[in-house]
mmCIF file of C-alpha atoms in Angstrom:
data_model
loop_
_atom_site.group_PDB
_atom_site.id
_atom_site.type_symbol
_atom_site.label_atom_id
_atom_site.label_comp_id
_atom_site.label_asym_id
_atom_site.label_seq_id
_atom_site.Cartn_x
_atom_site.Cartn_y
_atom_site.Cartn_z
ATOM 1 C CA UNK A 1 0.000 0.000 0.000
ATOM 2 C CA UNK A 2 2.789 2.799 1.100
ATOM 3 C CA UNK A 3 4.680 1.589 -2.620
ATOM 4 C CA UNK A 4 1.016 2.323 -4.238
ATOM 5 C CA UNK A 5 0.829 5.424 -2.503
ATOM 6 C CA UNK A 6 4.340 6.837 -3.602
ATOM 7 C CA UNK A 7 3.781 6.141 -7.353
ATOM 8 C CA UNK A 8 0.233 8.173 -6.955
ATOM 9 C CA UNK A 9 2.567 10.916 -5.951
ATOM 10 C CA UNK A 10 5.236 10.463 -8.187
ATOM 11 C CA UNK A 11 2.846 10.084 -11.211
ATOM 12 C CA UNK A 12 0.932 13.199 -10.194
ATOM 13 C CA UNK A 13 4.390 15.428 -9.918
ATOM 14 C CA UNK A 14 5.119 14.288 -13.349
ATOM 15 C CA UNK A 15 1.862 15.043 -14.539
ATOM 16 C CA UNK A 16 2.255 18.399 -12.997
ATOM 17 C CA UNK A 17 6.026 19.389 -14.418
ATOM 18 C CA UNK A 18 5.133 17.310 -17.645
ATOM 19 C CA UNK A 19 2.088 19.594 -18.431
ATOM 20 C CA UNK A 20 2.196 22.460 -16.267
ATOM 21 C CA UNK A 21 -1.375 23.141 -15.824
ATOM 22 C CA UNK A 22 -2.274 22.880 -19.699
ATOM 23 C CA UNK A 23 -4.024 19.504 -19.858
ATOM 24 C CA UNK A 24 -6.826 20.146 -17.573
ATOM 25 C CA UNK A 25 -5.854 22.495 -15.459
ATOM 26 C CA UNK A 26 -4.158 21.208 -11.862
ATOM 27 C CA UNK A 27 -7.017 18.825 -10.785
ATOM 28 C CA UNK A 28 -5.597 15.638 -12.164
ATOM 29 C CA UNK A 29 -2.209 16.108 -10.634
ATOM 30 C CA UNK A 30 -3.276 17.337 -7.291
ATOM 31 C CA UNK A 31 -6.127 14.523 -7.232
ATOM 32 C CA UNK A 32 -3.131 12.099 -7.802
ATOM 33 C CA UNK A 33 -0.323 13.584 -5.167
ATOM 34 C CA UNK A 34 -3.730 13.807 -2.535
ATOM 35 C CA UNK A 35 -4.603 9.769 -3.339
ATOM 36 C CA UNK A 36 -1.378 9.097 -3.353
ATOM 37 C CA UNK A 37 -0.470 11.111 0.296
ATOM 38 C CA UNK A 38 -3.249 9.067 1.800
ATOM 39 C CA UNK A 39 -2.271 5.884 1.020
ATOM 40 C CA UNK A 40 1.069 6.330 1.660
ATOM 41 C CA UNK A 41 0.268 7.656 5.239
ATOM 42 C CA UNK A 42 -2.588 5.125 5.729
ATOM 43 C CA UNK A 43 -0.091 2.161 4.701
ATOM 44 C CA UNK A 44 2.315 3.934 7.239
ATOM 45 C CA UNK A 45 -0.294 4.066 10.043
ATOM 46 C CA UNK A 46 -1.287 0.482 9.273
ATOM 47 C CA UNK A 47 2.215 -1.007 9.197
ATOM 48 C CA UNK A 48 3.276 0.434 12.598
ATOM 49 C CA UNK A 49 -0.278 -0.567 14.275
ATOM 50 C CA UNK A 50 0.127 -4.390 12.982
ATOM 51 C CA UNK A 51 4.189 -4.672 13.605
ATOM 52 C CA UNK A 52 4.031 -6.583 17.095
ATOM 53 C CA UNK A 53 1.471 -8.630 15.318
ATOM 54 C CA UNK A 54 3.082 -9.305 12.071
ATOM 55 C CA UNK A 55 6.187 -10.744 14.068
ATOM 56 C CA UNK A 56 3.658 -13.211 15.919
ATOM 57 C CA UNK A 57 2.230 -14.055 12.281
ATOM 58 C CA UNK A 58 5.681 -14.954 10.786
ATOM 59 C CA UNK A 59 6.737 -16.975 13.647
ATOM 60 C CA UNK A 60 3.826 -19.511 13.959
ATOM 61 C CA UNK A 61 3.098 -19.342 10.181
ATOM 62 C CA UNK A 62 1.838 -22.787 8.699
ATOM 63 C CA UNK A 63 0.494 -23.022 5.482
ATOM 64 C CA UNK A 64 -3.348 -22.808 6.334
ATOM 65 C CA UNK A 65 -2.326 -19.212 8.020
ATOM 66 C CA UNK A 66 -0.679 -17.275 4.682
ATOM 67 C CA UNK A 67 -2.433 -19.200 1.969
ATOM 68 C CA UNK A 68 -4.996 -16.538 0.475
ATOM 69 C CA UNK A 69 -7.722 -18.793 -0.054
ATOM 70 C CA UNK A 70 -7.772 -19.536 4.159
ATOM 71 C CA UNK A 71 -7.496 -15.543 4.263
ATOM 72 C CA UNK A 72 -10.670 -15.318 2.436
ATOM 73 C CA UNK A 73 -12.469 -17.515 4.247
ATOM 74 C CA UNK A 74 -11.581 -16.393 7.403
ATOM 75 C CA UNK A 75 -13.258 -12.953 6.622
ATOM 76 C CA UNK A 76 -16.830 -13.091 7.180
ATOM 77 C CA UNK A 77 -15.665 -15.276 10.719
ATOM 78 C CA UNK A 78 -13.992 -12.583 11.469
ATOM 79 C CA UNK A 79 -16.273 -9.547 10.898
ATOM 80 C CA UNK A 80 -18.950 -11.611 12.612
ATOM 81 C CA UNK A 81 -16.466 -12.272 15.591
ATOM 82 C CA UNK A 82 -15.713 -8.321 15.562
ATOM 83 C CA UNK A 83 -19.456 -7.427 15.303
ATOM 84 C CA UNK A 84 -20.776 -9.451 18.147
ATOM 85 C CA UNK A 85 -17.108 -8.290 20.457
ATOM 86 C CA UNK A 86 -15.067 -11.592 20.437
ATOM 87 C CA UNK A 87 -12.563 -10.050 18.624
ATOM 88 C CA UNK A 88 -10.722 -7.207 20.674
ATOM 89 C CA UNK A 89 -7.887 -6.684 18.820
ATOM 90 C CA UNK A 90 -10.103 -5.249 15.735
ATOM 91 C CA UNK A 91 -11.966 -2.481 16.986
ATOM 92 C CA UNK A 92 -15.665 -2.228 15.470
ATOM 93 C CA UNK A 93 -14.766 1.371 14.215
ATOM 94 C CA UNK A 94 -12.919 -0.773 11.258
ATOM 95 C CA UNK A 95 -15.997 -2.469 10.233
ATOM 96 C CA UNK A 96 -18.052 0.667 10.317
ATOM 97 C CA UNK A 97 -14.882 2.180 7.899
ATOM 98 C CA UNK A 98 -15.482 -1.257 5.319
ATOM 99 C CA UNK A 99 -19.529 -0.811 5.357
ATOM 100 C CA UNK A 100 -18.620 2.954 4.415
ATOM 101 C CA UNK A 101 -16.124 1.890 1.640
ATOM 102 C CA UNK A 102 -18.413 -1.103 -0.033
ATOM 103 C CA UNK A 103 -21.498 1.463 0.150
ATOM 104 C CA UNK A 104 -18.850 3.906 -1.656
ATOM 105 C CA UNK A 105 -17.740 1.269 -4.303
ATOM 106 C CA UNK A 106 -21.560 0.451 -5.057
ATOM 107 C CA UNK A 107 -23.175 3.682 -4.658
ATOM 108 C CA UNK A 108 -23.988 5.480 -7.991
ATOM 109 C CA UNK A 109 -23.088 8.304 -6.415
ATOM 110 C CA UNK A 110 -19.165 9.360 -6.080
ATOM 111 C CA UNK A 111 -17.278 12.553 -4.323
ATOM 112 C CA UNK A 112 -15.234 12.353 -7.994
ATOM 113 C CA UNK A 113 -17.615 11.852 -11.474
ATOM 114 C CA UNK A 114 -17.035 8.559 -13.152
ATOM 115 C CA UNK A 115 -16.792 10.959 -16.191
ATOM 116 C CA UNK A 116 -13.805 12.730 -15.588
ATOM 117 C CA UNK A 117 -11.076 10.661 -17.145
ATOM 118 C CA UNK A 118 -8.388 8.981 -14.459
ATOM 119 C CA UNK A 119 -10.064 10.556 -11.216
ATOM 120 C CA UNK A 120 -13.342 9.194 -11.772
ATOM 121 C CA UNK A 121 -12.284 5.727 -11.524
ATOM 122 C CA UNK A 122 -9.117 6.722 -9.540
ATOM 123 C CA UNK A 123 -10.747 6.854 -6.239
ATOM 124 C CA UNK A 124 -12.679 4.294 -6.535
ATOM 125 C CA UNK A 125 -9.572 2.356 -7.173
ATOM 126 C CA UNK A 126 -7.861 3.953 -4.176
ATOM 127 C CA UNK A 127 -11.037 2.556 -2.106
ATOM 128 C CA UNK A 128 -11.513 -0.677 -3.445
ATOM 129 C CA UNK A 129 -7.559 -0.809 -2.929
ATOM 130 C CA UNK A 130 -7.645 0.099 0.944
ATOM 131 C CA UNK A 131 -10.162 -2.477 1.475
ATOM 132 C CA UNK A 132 -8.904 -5.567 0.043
ATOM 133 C CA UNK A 133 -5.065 -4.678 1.605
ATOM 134 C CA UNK A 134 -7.196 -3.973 5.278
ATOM 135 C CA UNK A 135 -9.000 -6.924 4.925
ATOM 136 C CA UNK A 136 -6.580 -9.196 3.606
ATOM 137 C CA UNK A 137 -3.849 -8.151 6.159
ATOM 138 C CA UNK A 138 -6.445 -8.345 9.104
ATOM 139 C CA UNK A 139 -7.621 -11.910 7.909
ATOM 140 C CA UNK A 140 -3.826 -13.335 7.785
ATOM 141 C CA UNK A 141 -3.830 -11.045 11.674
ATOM 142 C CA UNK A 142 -7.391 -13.091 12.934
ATOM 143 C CA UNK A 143 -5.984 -16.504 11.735
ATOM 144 C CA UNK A 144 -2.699 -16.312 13.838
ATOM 145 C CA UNK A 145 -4.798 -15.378 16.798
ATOM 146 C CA UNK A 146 -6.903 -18.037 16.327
ATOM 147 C CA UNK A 147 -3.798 -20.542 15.926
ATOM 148 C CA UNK A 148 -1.996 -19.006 18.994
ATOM 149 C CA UNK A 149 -4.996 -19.509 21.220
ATOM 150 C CA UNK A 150 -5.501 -23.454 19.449
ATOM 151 C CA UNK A 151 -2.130 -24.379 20.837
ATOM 152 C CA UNK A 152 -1.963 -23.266 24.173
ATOM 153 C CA UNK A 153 0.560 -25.488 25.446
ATOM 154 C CA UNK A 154 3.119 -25.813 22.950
ATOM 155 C CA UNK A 155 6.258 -23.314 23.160
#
């Protein structure tokens, strides 16, 4: 996500030096440094909250943990785990933040027009991008819990 985010800024500085305003005025280039800003500092945010929890993943990793097909089906456990307050480590703010981006995704109506060419379907992108990354990375983060707590007395 933070590599995604840099080449949003890095493509929206060379739209801005490449055409200096002329090819529709500054929005395009400032839509792409602001996209690419916030997923930068969202894939920051997200890599320092899940660091303890990363090392935990990579040292009881089997292959049912980090195979994306478990990943997948691990996620409507663990939304209904996180709904119903079994699972403390997500808060419920994140699923209220997933509800808003699928309503976003499927909603006819966007903060950027489909119409406009590159922004309209950039931030949709940049959503539909967040979510699978947050809900991949907290699936592979709810199936190591759920293997640490499995063996309990093995060291």
């Amino acid at each position: 996500m933070i590599v995604f985010g840099v080449v949003l800024l890095i493509a929206g500085a060379v739209v801005a030096i490449a055409f200096g305003g002329d090819a529709g005025g500054w929005l395009l280039p400032v839509g792409l440094m602001a996209a690419g800003l916030g997923i930068t500092v969202a894939g920051l945010v997200a890599r320092l909250r899940r660091s303890p929890v990363r090392a935990a993943v990579r040292a009881h990793r089997t292959g049912a943990t980090g195979s994306p097909l478990a990943r997948v089906r691990a996620v409507p456990a663990m939304v209904g785990a996180t709904a119903r307050g079994q699972n403390p480590q997500l808060p419920r703010y994140q699923l209220l933040l997933w509800l808003v981006a699928v309503v976003y995704l499927i909603s006819p109506i966007d903060f950027i027009p489909d119409f406009l060419p590159l922004l309209g379907i950039g931030d949709d992108i940049g959503v539909g991008s967040w979510l699978l990354t947050s809900l991949y990375a907290e699936s592979g983060n709810y199936l190591a819990r759920r293997e640490e707590r499995s063996e309990p007395g093995e060291s």
